[in-house]
Amino acid sequence: MPASEQPSNTEPVQTTSPSLAELEHTSWQQLASAPESEKDPFKTMVVATCADAGADARMVVLRQVDANRKYVWFHTDARAEKVIQLEAFPTATLLFWDENRQIQLRLIVETRLHTDDYVADDQWAALWVGGRKTYLSERKPGSEQPAPYPGFPESLGEELPTEAQSEEGRDNFAVIECRVLSMEYLHLSRKGQTRAQFRYEPESKMVWLAP
Ligand SMILES: Cc1cc2nc3c(=O)[nH]c(=O)nc-3n(C[C@H](O)[C@H](O)[C@H](O)COP(=O)(O)O)c2cc1C
């Protein structure tokens, strides 16, 4: 191109789409920052499991992410139905949706239950008394009740338990560790959707997918 036709702006214009590696890195960074951010859409996710009657699913809070080792963690009651399901079939799907960024992440994970070890001890120690309150429930989650039950001793009402009272919930506390086998990325846009898969096991592979 003759010099006279060169654009006057010398700043390079970014017209290229992100590479697979960049998308994968950004997705993990967005997941990793979510647990610390009050309003981040990735702070909650759907956990889908296999049940006797077919598939089952529910929302949980994303508690911790290790973007380097590809692990995520969530908390639950050790007596919950999902724990029984994951013990029978430890593979699960974690589904995230970010309305603002129009991004869906779908993670296939291998789960491991922690109830009576240092993993559960450490995460319990970091949980504030308000977070511990639901683990004080005297009644098994999902059990039929003669009347509405709040999920913690009714005597507590809207009060927080003391640190000492909250310790009674430790036996009911479980951490579900999720080793990510693959992550699927989908970005919705009028300009065209972007779908990609990042596989970690059995072998690493990144590939674009038709939306
Ligand atoms: C926004 C939201 C966040 C939730 N977070 C959790 C959570 O972190 N852990 C959990 O066990 N249940 C959580 N729940 C409740 C579950 O969705 C579910 O009702 C409960 O765990 C019983 O599920 P299960 O019978 O499949 O075990 C949450 C629900 C909502 C709506």
PDB file of C-alpha atoms and ligand atoms in Angstrom:
ATOM      1  CA  MET A   1       0.000   0.000   0.000  1.00  0.00           C
ATOM      2  CA  PRO A   2       1.444   3.477  -0.929  1.00  0.00           C
ATOM      3  CA  ALA A   3       2.423   5.604   2.061  1.00  0.00           C
ATOM      4  CA  SER A   4      -0.314   8.144   1.212  1.00  0.00           C
ATOM      5  CA  GLU A   5      -2.963   5.408   1.701  1.00  0.00           C
ATOM      6  CA  GLN A   6      -1.632   4.232   5.070  1.00  0.00           C
ATOM      7  CA  PRO A   7      -4.093   4.882   7.923  1.00  0.00           C
ATOM      8  CA  SER A   8      -2.958   7.901   9.905  1.00  0.00           C
ATOM      9  CA  ASN A   9      -3.636   6.122  13.207  1.00  0.00           C
ATOM     10  CA  THR A  10      -0.507   4.152  14.022  1.00  0.00           C
ATOM     11  CA  GLU A  11      -2.199   2.082  16.780  1.00  0.00           C
ATOM     12  CA  PRO A  12      -2.693  -1.519  15.560  1.00  0.00           C
ATOM     13  CA  VAL A  13      -6.392  -2.334  15.294  1.00  0.00           C
ATOM     14  CA  GLN A  14      -7.374  -5.572  17.132  1.00  0.00           C
ATOM     15  CA  THR A  15      -9.520  -7.394  14.597  1.00  0.00           C
ATOM     16  CA  THR A  16      -8.552 -10.977  15.383  1.00  0.00           C
ATOM     17  CA  SER A  17     -10.725 -13.225  17.527  1.00  0.00           C
ATOM     18  CA  PRO A  18      -9.236 -14.707  20.689  1.00  0.00           C
ATOM     19  CA  SER A  19      -7.387 -17.976  20.248  1.00  0.00           C
ATOM     20  CA  LEU A  20      -8.588 -21.183  21.904  1.00  0.00           C
ATOM     21  CA  ALA A  21      -5.840 -20.837  24.510  1.00  0.00           C
ATOM     22  CA  GLU A  22      -6.860 -17.229  25.285  1.00  0.00           C
ATOM     23  CA  LEU A  23     -10.527 -18.210  25.642  1.00  0.00           C
ATOM     24  CA  GLU A  24      -9.644 -21.069  27.952  1.00  0.00           C
ATOM     25  CA  HIS A  25      -7.412 -18.861  30.098  1.00  0.00           C
ATOM     26  CA  THR A  26     -10.016 -16.079  30.352  1.00  0.00           C
ATOM     27  CA  SER A  27     -12.788 -18.533  31.237  1.00  0.00           C
ATOM     28  CA  TRP A  28     -10.765 -19.951  34.121  1.00  0.00           C
ATOM     29  CA  GLN A  29      -9.860 -16.442  35.338  1.00  0.00           C
ATOM     30  CA  GLN A  30     -13.550 -15.508  35.335  1.00  0.00           C
ATOM     31  CA  LEU A  31     -14.419 -18.637  37.313  1.00  0.00           C
ATOM     32  CA  ALA A  32     -11.549 -18.099  39.756  1.00  0.00           C
ATOM     33  CA  SER A  33     -12.610 -14.550  40.619  1.00  0.00           C
ATOM     34  CA  ALA A  34     -16.316 -15.423  41.085  1.00  0.00           C
ATOM     35  CA  PRO A  35     -16.299 -16.819  44.671  1.00  0.00           C
ATOM     36  CA  GLU A  36     -14.917 -13.526  46.035  1.00  0.00           C
ATOM     37  CA  SER A  37     -17.379 -11.332  44.167  1.00  0.00           C
ATOM     38  CA  GLU A  38     -20.864 -10.828  45.657  1.00  0.00           C
ATOM     39  CA  LYS A  39     -22.707 -10.273  42.372  1.00  0.00           C
ATOM     40  CA  ASP A  40     -20.719 -12.392  39.907  1.00  0.00           C
ATOM     41  CA  PRO A  41     -23.094 -14.588  37.846  1.00  0.00           C
ATOM     42  CA  PHE A  42     -20.535 -17.415  38.003  1.00  0.00           C
ATOM     43  CA  LYS A  43     -20.842 -17.437  41.812  1.00  0.00           C
ATOM     44  CA  THR A  44     -23.715 -19.902  41.528  1.00  0.00           C
ATOM     45  CA  MET A  45     -23.993 -22.901  39.245  1.00  0.00           C
ATOM     46  CA  VAL A  46     -26.275 -25.801  38.459  1.00  0.00           C
ATOM     47  CA  VAL A  47     -24.963 -29.223  39.498  1.00  0.00           C
ATOM     48  CA  ALA A  48     -26.467 -32.018  37.412  1.00  0.00           C
ATOM     49  CA  THR A  49     -26.188 -35.583  38.678  1.00  0.00           C
ATOM     50  CA  CYS A  50     -27.430 -39.067  37.834  1.00  0.00           C
ATOM     51  CA  ALA A  51     -30.332 -40.291  39.970  1.00  0.00           C
ATOM     52  CA  ASP A  52     -32.237 -43.579  40.020  1.00  0.00           C
ATOM     53  CA  ALA A  53     -35.160 -41.924  38.285  1.00  0.00           C
ATOM     54  CA  GLY A  54     -32.952 -40.202  35.661  1.00  0.00           C
ATOM     55  CA  ALA A  55     -31.162 -36.845  35.767  1.00  0.00           C
ATOM     56  CA  ASP A  56     -31.296 -34.469  38.758  1.00  0.00           C
ATOM     57  CA  ALA A  57     -30.131 -30.852  39.077  1.00  0.00           C
ATOM     58  CA  ARG A  58     -29.945 -28.019  41.617  1.00  0.00           C
ATOM     59  CA  MET A  59     -28.216 -24.678  42.247  1.00  0.00           C
ATOM     60  CA  VAL A  60     -25.181 -24.434  44.525  1.00  0.00           C
ATOM     61  CA  VAL A  61     -22.629 -21.751  45.404  1.00  0.00           C
ATOM     62  CA  LEU A  62     -19.178 -21.963  43.837  1.00  0.00           C
ATOM     63  CA  ARG A  63     -16.824 -21.868  46.825  1.00  0.00           C
ATOM     64  CA  GLN A  64     -13.294 -22.242  45.491  1.00  0.00           C
ATOM     65  CA  VAL A  65     -11.468 -22.587  42.171  1.00  0.00           C
ATOM     66  CA  ASP A  66      -7.957 -23.754  41.311  1.00  0.00           C
ATOM     67  CA  ALA A  67      -7.458 -22.522  37.741  1.00  0.00           C
ATOM     68  CA  ASN A  68      -4.000 -24.090  37.446  1.00  0.00           C
ATOM     69  CA  ARG A  69      -4.918 -27.600  38.571  1.00  0.00           C
ATOM     70  CA  LYS A  70      -8.474 -27.393  37.104  1.00  0.00           C
ATOM     71  CA  TYR A  71     -10.435 -28.050  40.307  1.00  0.00           C
ATOM     72  CA  VAL A  72     -13.561 -26.427  41.751  1.00  0.00           C
ATOM     73  CA  TRP A  73     -15.296 -26.980  45.109  1.00  0.00           C
ATOM     74  CA  PHE A  74     -18.756 -26.522  46.563  1.00  0.00           C
ATOM     75  CA  HIS A  75     -20.313 -27.184  49.979  1.00  0.00           C
ATOM     76  CA  THR A  76     -23.347 -29.207  50.917  1.00  0.00           C
ATOM     77  CA  ASP A  77     -25.055 -31.091  53.725  1.00  0.00           C
ATOM     78  CA  ALA A  78     -23.546 -34.579  54.038  1.00  0.00           C
ATOM     79  CA  ARG A  79     -27.080 -36.027  54.372  1.00  0.00           C
ATOM     80  CA  ALA A  80     -28.329 -34.441  51.117  1.00  0.00           C
ATOM     81  CA  GLU A  81     -29.681 -36.475  48.219  1.00  0.00           C
ATOM     82  CA  LYS A  82     -26.991 -35.158  45.869  1.00  0.00           C
ATOM     83  CA  VAL A  83     -24.314 -36.734  48.092  1.00  0.00           C
ATOM     84  CA  ILE A  84     -25.984 -40.147  47.821  1.00  0.00           C
ATOM     85  CA  GLN A  85     -26.218 -39.691  44.050  1.00  0.00           C
ATOM     86  CA  LEU A  86     -22.570 -38.644  43.707  1.00  0.00           C
ATOM     87  CA  GLU A  87     -21.391 -41.555  45.818  1.00  0.00           C
ATOM     88  CA  ALA A  88     -23.230 -43.936  43.453  1.00  0.00           C
ATOM     89  CA  PHE A  89     -22.095 -42.093  40.285  1.00  0.00           C
ATOM     90  CA  PRO A  90     -19.331 -39.513  40.875  1.00  0.00           C
ATOM     91  CA  THR A  91     -19.421 -37.864  37.441  1.00  0.00           C
ATOM     92  CA  ALA A  92     -21.426 -34.615  37.313  1.00  0.00           C
ATOM     93  CA  THR A  93     -22.002 -31.599  35.075  1.00  0.00           C
ATOM     94  CA  LEU A  94     -21.562 -28.053  36.405  1.00  0.00           C
ATOM     95  CA  LEU A  95     -23.414 -25.406  34.419  1.00  0.00           C
ATOM     96  CA  PHE A  96     -22.713 -21.654  34.599  1.00  0.00           C
ATOM     97  CA  TRP A  97     -24.485 -18.785  32.818  1.00  0.00           C
ATOM     98  CA  ASP A  98     -23.298 -15.178  32.725  1.00  0.00           C
ATOM     99  CA  GLU A  99     -26.166 -13.024  31.471  1.00  0.00           C
ATOM    100  CA  ASN A 100     -23.962  -9.914  31.163  1.00  0.00           C
ATOM    101  CA  ARG A 101     -21.235 -11.522  29.108  1.00  0.00           C
ATOM    102  CA  GLN A 102     -23.659 -13.956  27.403  1.00  0.00           C
ATOM    103  CA  ILE A 103     -21.346 -16.847  28.243  1.00  0.00           C
ATOM    104  CA  GLN A 104     -22.294 -20.388  29.214  1.00  0.00           C
ATOM    105  CA  LEU A 105     -19.677 -22.735  30.697  1.00  0.00           C
ATOM    106  CA  ARG A 106     -20.388 -26.447  30.959  1.00  0.00           C
ATOM    107  CA  LEU A 107     -17.918 -28.480  33.012  1.00  0.00           C
ATOM    108  CA  ILE A 108     -17.809 -32.269  33.128  1.00  0.00           C
ATOM    109  CA  VAL A 109     -16.294 -33.215  36.504  1.00  0.00           C
ATOM    110  CA  GLU A 110     -15.269 -36.197  38.574  1.00  0.00           C
ATOM    111  CA  THR A 111     -16.356 -35.557  42.175  1.00  0.00           C
ATOM    112  CA  ARG A 112     -14.892 -36.602  45.504  1.00  0.00           C
ATOM    113  CA  LEU A 113     -16.673 -36.269  48.827  1.00  0.00           C
ATOM    114  CA  HIS A 114     -14.821 -34.774  51.825  1.00  0.00           C
ATOM    115  CA  THR A 115     -16.510 -35.019  55.235  1.00  0.00           C
ATOM    116  CA  ASP A 116     -13.986 -36.127  57.825  1.00  0.00           C
ATOM    117  CA  ASP A 117     -10.601 -34.933  56.585  1.00  0.00           C
ATOM    118  CA  TYR A 118      -8.394 -31.837  56.421  1.00  0.00           C
ATOM    119  CA  VAL A 119     -10.144 -30.539  53.270  1.00  0.00           C
ATOM    120  CA  ALA A 120     -13.506 -30.377  55.073  1.00  0.00           C
ATOM    121  CA  ASP A 121     -11.827 -29.143  58.282  1.00  0.00           C
ATOM    122  CA  ASP A 122     -10.088 -26.270  56.466  1.00  0.00           C
ATOM    123  CA  GLN A 123     -13.188 -25.121  54.582  1.00  0.00           C
ATOM    124  CA  TRP A 124     -15.337 -25.411  57.727  1.00  0.00           C
ATOM    125  CA  ALA A 125     -12.831 -23.288  59.642  1.00  0.00           C
ATOM    126  CA  ALA A 126     -13.122 -20.571  56.961  1.00  0.00           C
ATOM    127  CA  LEU A 127     -16.945 -20.560  57.039  1.00  0.00           C
ATOM    128  CA  TRP A 128     -18.562 -17.762  59.063  1.00  0.00           C
ATOM    129  CA  VAL A 129     -21.331 -18.578  61.575  1.00  0.00           C
ATOM    130  CA  GLY A 130     -24.074 -17.435  59.157  1.00  0.00           C
ATOM    131  CA  GLY A 131     -22.841 -19.935  56.582  1.00  0.00           C
ATOM    132  CA  ARG A 132     -22.696 -22.653  59.240  1.00  0.00           C
ATOM    133  CA  LYS A 133     -26.289 -22.060  60.376  1.00  0.00           C
ATOM    134  CA  THR A 134     -27.940 -24.370  57.789  1.00  0.00           C
ATOM    135  CA  TYR A 135     -25.694 -27.248  58.865  1.00  0.00           C
ATOM    136  CA  LEU A 136     -27.375 -27.105  62.309  1.00  0.00           C
ATOM    137  CA  SER A 137     -30.578 -28.589  60.860  1.00  0.00           C
ATOM    138  CA  GLU A 138     -31.756 -31.501  63.030  1.00  0.00           C
ATOM    139  CA  ARG A 139     -33.751 -32.843  60.101  1.00  0.00           C
ATOM    140  CA  LYS A 140     -32.390 -34.624  57.058  1.00  0.00           C
ATOM    141  CA  PRO A 141     -32.559 -32.383  53.967  1.00  0.00           C
ATOM    142  CA  GLY A 142     -35.466 -33.443  51.756  1.00  0.00           C
ATOM    143  CA  SER A 143     -37.249 -35.369  54.545  1.00  0.00           C
ATOM    144  CA  GLU A 144     -41.027 -34.889  54.751  1.00  0.00           C
ATOM    145  CA  GLN A 145     -42.195 -32.531  57.495  1.00  0.00           C
ATOM    146  CA  PRO A 146     -45.633 -31.989  59.066  1.00  0.00           C
ATOM    147  CA  ALA A 147     -45.202 -28.203  58.680  1.00  0.00           C
ATOM    148  CA  PRO A 148     -42.713 -25.762  57.066  1.00  0.00           C
ATOM    149  CA  TYR A 149     -39.255 -26.145  58.638  1.00  0.00           C
ATOM    150  CA  PRO A 150     -36.601 -23.391  58.228  1.00  0.00           C
ATOM    151  CA  GLY A 151     -33.561 -25.672  57.870  1.00  0.00           C
ATOM    152  CA  PHE A 152     -32.009 -24.793  61.272  1.00  0.00           C
ATOM    153  CA  PRO A 153     -33.202 -25.074  64.891  1.00  0.00           C
ATOM    154  CA  GLU A 154     -36.389 -22.997  65.123  1.00  0.00           C
ATOM    155  CA  SER A 155     -35.206 -21.555  68.455  1.00  0.00           C
ATOM    156  CA  LEU A 156     -32.513 -19.619  66.538  1.00  0.00           C
ATOM    157  CA  GLY A 157     -35.030 -17.672  64.460  1.00  0.00           C
ATOM    158  CA  GLU A 158     -33.222 -14.869  62.640  1.00  0.00           C
ATOM    159  CA  GLU A 159     -30.341 -14.936  65.156  1.00  0.00           C
ATOM    160  CA  LEU A 160     -26.889 -16.166  64.227  1.00  0.00           C
ATOM    161  CA  PRO A 161     -25.511 -19.084  66.226  1.00  0.00           C
ATOM    162  CA  THR A 162     -22.545 -18.405  68.465  1.00  0.00           C
ATOM    163  CA  GLU A 163     -19.196 -19.766  67.296  1.00  0.00           C
ATOM    164  CA  ALA A 164     -19.568 -22.609  69.860  1.00  0.00           C
ATOM    165  CA  GLN A 165     -23.158 -23.410  68.791  1.00  0.00           C
ATOM    166  CA  SER A 166     -22.142 -23.396  65.122  1.00  0.00           C
ATOM    167  CA  GLU A 167     -19.600 -26.178  65.763  1.00  0.00           C
ATOM    168  CA  GLU A 168     -22.507 -28.598  66.168  1.00  0.00           C
ATOM    169  CA  GLY A 169     -23.041 -28.327  62.417  1.00  0.00           C
ATOM    170  CA  ARG A 170     -19.605 -29.713  61.559  1.00  0.00           C
ATOM    171  CA  ASP A 171     -20.819 -33.337  61.379  1.00  0.00           C
ATOM    172  CA  ASN A 172     -23.334 -32.379  58.686  1.00  0.00           C
ATOM    173  CA  PHE A 173     -20.843 -30.423  56.581  1.00  0.00           C
ATOM    174  CA  ALA A 174     -19.434 -31.819  53.346  1.00  0.00           C
ATOM    175  CA  VAL A 175     -17.143 -30.444  50.664  1.00  0.00           C
ATOM    176  CA  ILE A 176     -17.519 -31.725  47.114  1.00  0.00           C
ATOM    177  CA  GLU A 177     -14.239 -31.538  45.226  1.00  0.00           C
ATOM    178  CA  CYS A 178     -14.677 -31.478  41.443  1.00  0.00           C
ATOM    179  CA  ARG A 179     -11.782 -32.451  39.154  1.00  0.00           C
ATOM    180  CA  VAL A 180     -12.584 -30.886  35.792  1.00  0.00           C
ATOM    181  CA  LEU A 181     -12.318 -33.350  32.907  1.00  0.00           C
ATOM    182  CA  SER A 182     -13.510 -30.894  30.273  1.00  0.00           C
ATOM    183  CA  MET A 183     -14.929 -27.387  29.888  1.00  0.00           C
ATOM    184  CA  GLU A 184     -17.216 -26.274  27.116  1.00  0.00           C
ATOM    185  CA  TYR A 185     -17.498 -22.574  26.285  1.00  0.00           C
ATOM    186  CA  LEU A 186     -20.415 -20.943  24.470  1.00  0.00           C
ATOM    187  CA  HIS A 187     -20.707 -17.230  23.707  1.00  0.00           C
ATOM    188  CA  LEU A 188     -23.975 -15.941  22.270  1.00  0.00           C
ATOM    189  CA  SER A 189     -23.765 -13.017  19.871  1.00  0.00           C
ATOM    190  CA  ARG A 190     -25.714 -11.685  16.904  1.00  0.00           C
ATOM    191  CA  LYS A 191     -22.394 -11.528  15.042  1.00  0.00           C
ATOM    192  CA  GLY A 192     -22.100 -15.294  15.404  1.00  0.00           C
ATOM    193  CA  GLN A 193     -21.831 -17.689  18.288  1.00  0.00           C
ATOM    194  CA  THR A 194     -18.563 -19.069  19.556  1.00  0.00           C
ATOM    195  CA  ARG A 195     -18.393 -22.598  20.903  1.00  0.00           C
ATOM    196  CA  ALA A 196     -15.260 -24.403  21.993  1.00  0.00           C
ATOM    197  CA  GLN A 197     -14.267 -27.398  24.067  1.00  0.00           C
ATOM    198  CA  PHE A 198     -11.229 -27.660  26.345  1.00  0.00           C
ATOM    199  CA  ARG A 199     -10.465 -31.249  27.313  1.00  0.00           C
ATOM    200  CA  TYR A 200      -8.075 -32.092  30.146  1.00  0.00           C
ATOM    201  CA  GLU A 201      -8.542 -35.836  30.589  1.00  0.00           C
ATOM    202  CA  PRO A 202      -7.836 -38.437  29.362  1.00  0.00           C
ATOM    203  CA  GLU A 203      -5.663 -36.175  27.139  1.00  0.00           C
ATOM    204  CA  SER A 204      -5.449 -32.392  26.694  1.00  0.00           C
ATOM    205  CA  LYS A 205      -7.117 -31.010  23.600  1.00  0.00           C
ATOM    206  CA  MET A 206      -8.716 -27.699  22.589  1.00  0.00           C
ATOM    207  CA  VAL A 207     -11.138 -27.602  19.699  1.00  0.00           C
ATOM    208  CA  TRP A 208     -13.727 -25.282  18.141  1.00  0.00           C
ATOM    209  CA  LEU A 209     -17.248 -26.696  17.921  1.00  0.00           C
ATOM    210  CA  ALA A 210     -20.145 -25.795  15.646  1.00  0.00           C
ATOM    211  CA  PRO A 211     -22.651 -23.922  17.826  1.00  0.00           C
TER     212      PRO A 211
HETATM  213  C1  LIG B   1     -28.992 -19.634  44.732  1.00  0.00           C
HETATM  214  C2  LIG B   1     -28.963 -20.963  45.460  1.00  0.00           C
HETATM  215  C3  LIG B   1     -27.770 -21.378  46.026  1.00  0.00           C
HETATM  216  C4  LIG B   1     -27.720 -22.608  46.692  1.00  0.00           C
HETATM  217  N1  LIG B   1     -26.520 -23.023  47.215  1.00  0.00           N
HETATM  218  C5  LIG B   1     -26.430 -24.266  47.739  1.00  0.00           C
HETATM  219  C6  LIG B   1     -25.159 -24.782  48.144  1.00  0.00           C
HETATM  220  O1  LIG B   1     -24.113 -24.122  48.048  1.00  0.00           O
HETATM  221  N2  LIG B   1     -25.117 -26.046  48.640  1.00  0.00           N
HETATM  222  C7  LIG B   1     -26.245 -26.823  48.737  1.00  0.00           C
HETATM  223  O2  LIG B   1     -26.140 -27.963  49.186  1.00  0.00           O
HETATM  224  N3  LIG B   1     -27.457 -26.362  48.385  1.00  0.00           N
HETATM  225  C8  LIG B   1     -27.571 -25.114  47.864  1.00  0.00           C
HETATM  226  N4  LIG B   1     -28.793 -24.639  47.448  1.00  0.00           N
HETATM  227  C9  LIG B   1     -29.989 -25.509  47.616  1.00  0.00           C
HETATM  228  C10 LIG B   1     -29.999 -26.592  46.529  1.00  0.00           C
HETATM  229  O3  LIG B   1     -30.329 -25.999  45.277  1.00  0.00           O
HETATM  230  C11 LIG B   1     -30.933 -27.756  46.824  1.00  0.00           C
HETATM  231  O4  LIG B   1     -32.257 -27.311  46.983  1.00  0.00           O
HETATM  232  C12 LIG B   1     -30.531 -28.518  48.091  1.00  0.00           C
HETATM  233  O5  LIG B   1     -29.123 -28.593  48.227  1.00  0.00           O
HETATM  234  C13 LIG B   1     -31.088 -29.939  48.066  1.00  0.00           C
HETATM  235  O6  LIG B   1     -30.590 -30.604  46.916  1.00  0.00           O
HETATM  236  P1  LIG B   1     -30.501 -32.195  46.806  1.00  0.00           P
HETATM  237  O7  LIG B   1     -31.773 -32.749  47.409  1.00  0.00           O
HETATM  238  O8  LIG B   1     -30.393 -32.472  45.350  1.00  0.00           O
HETATM  239  O9  LIG B   1     -29.299 -32.647  47.581  1.00  0.00           O
HETATM  240  C14 LIG B   1     -28.882 -23.421  46.791  1.00  0.00           C
HETATM  241  C15 LIG B   1     -30.070 -22.978  46.202  1.00  0.00           C
HETATM  242  C16 LIG B   1     -30.106 -21.772  45.558  1.00  0.00           C
HETATM  243  C17 LIG B   1     -31.407 -21.330  44.935  1.00  0.00           C
END
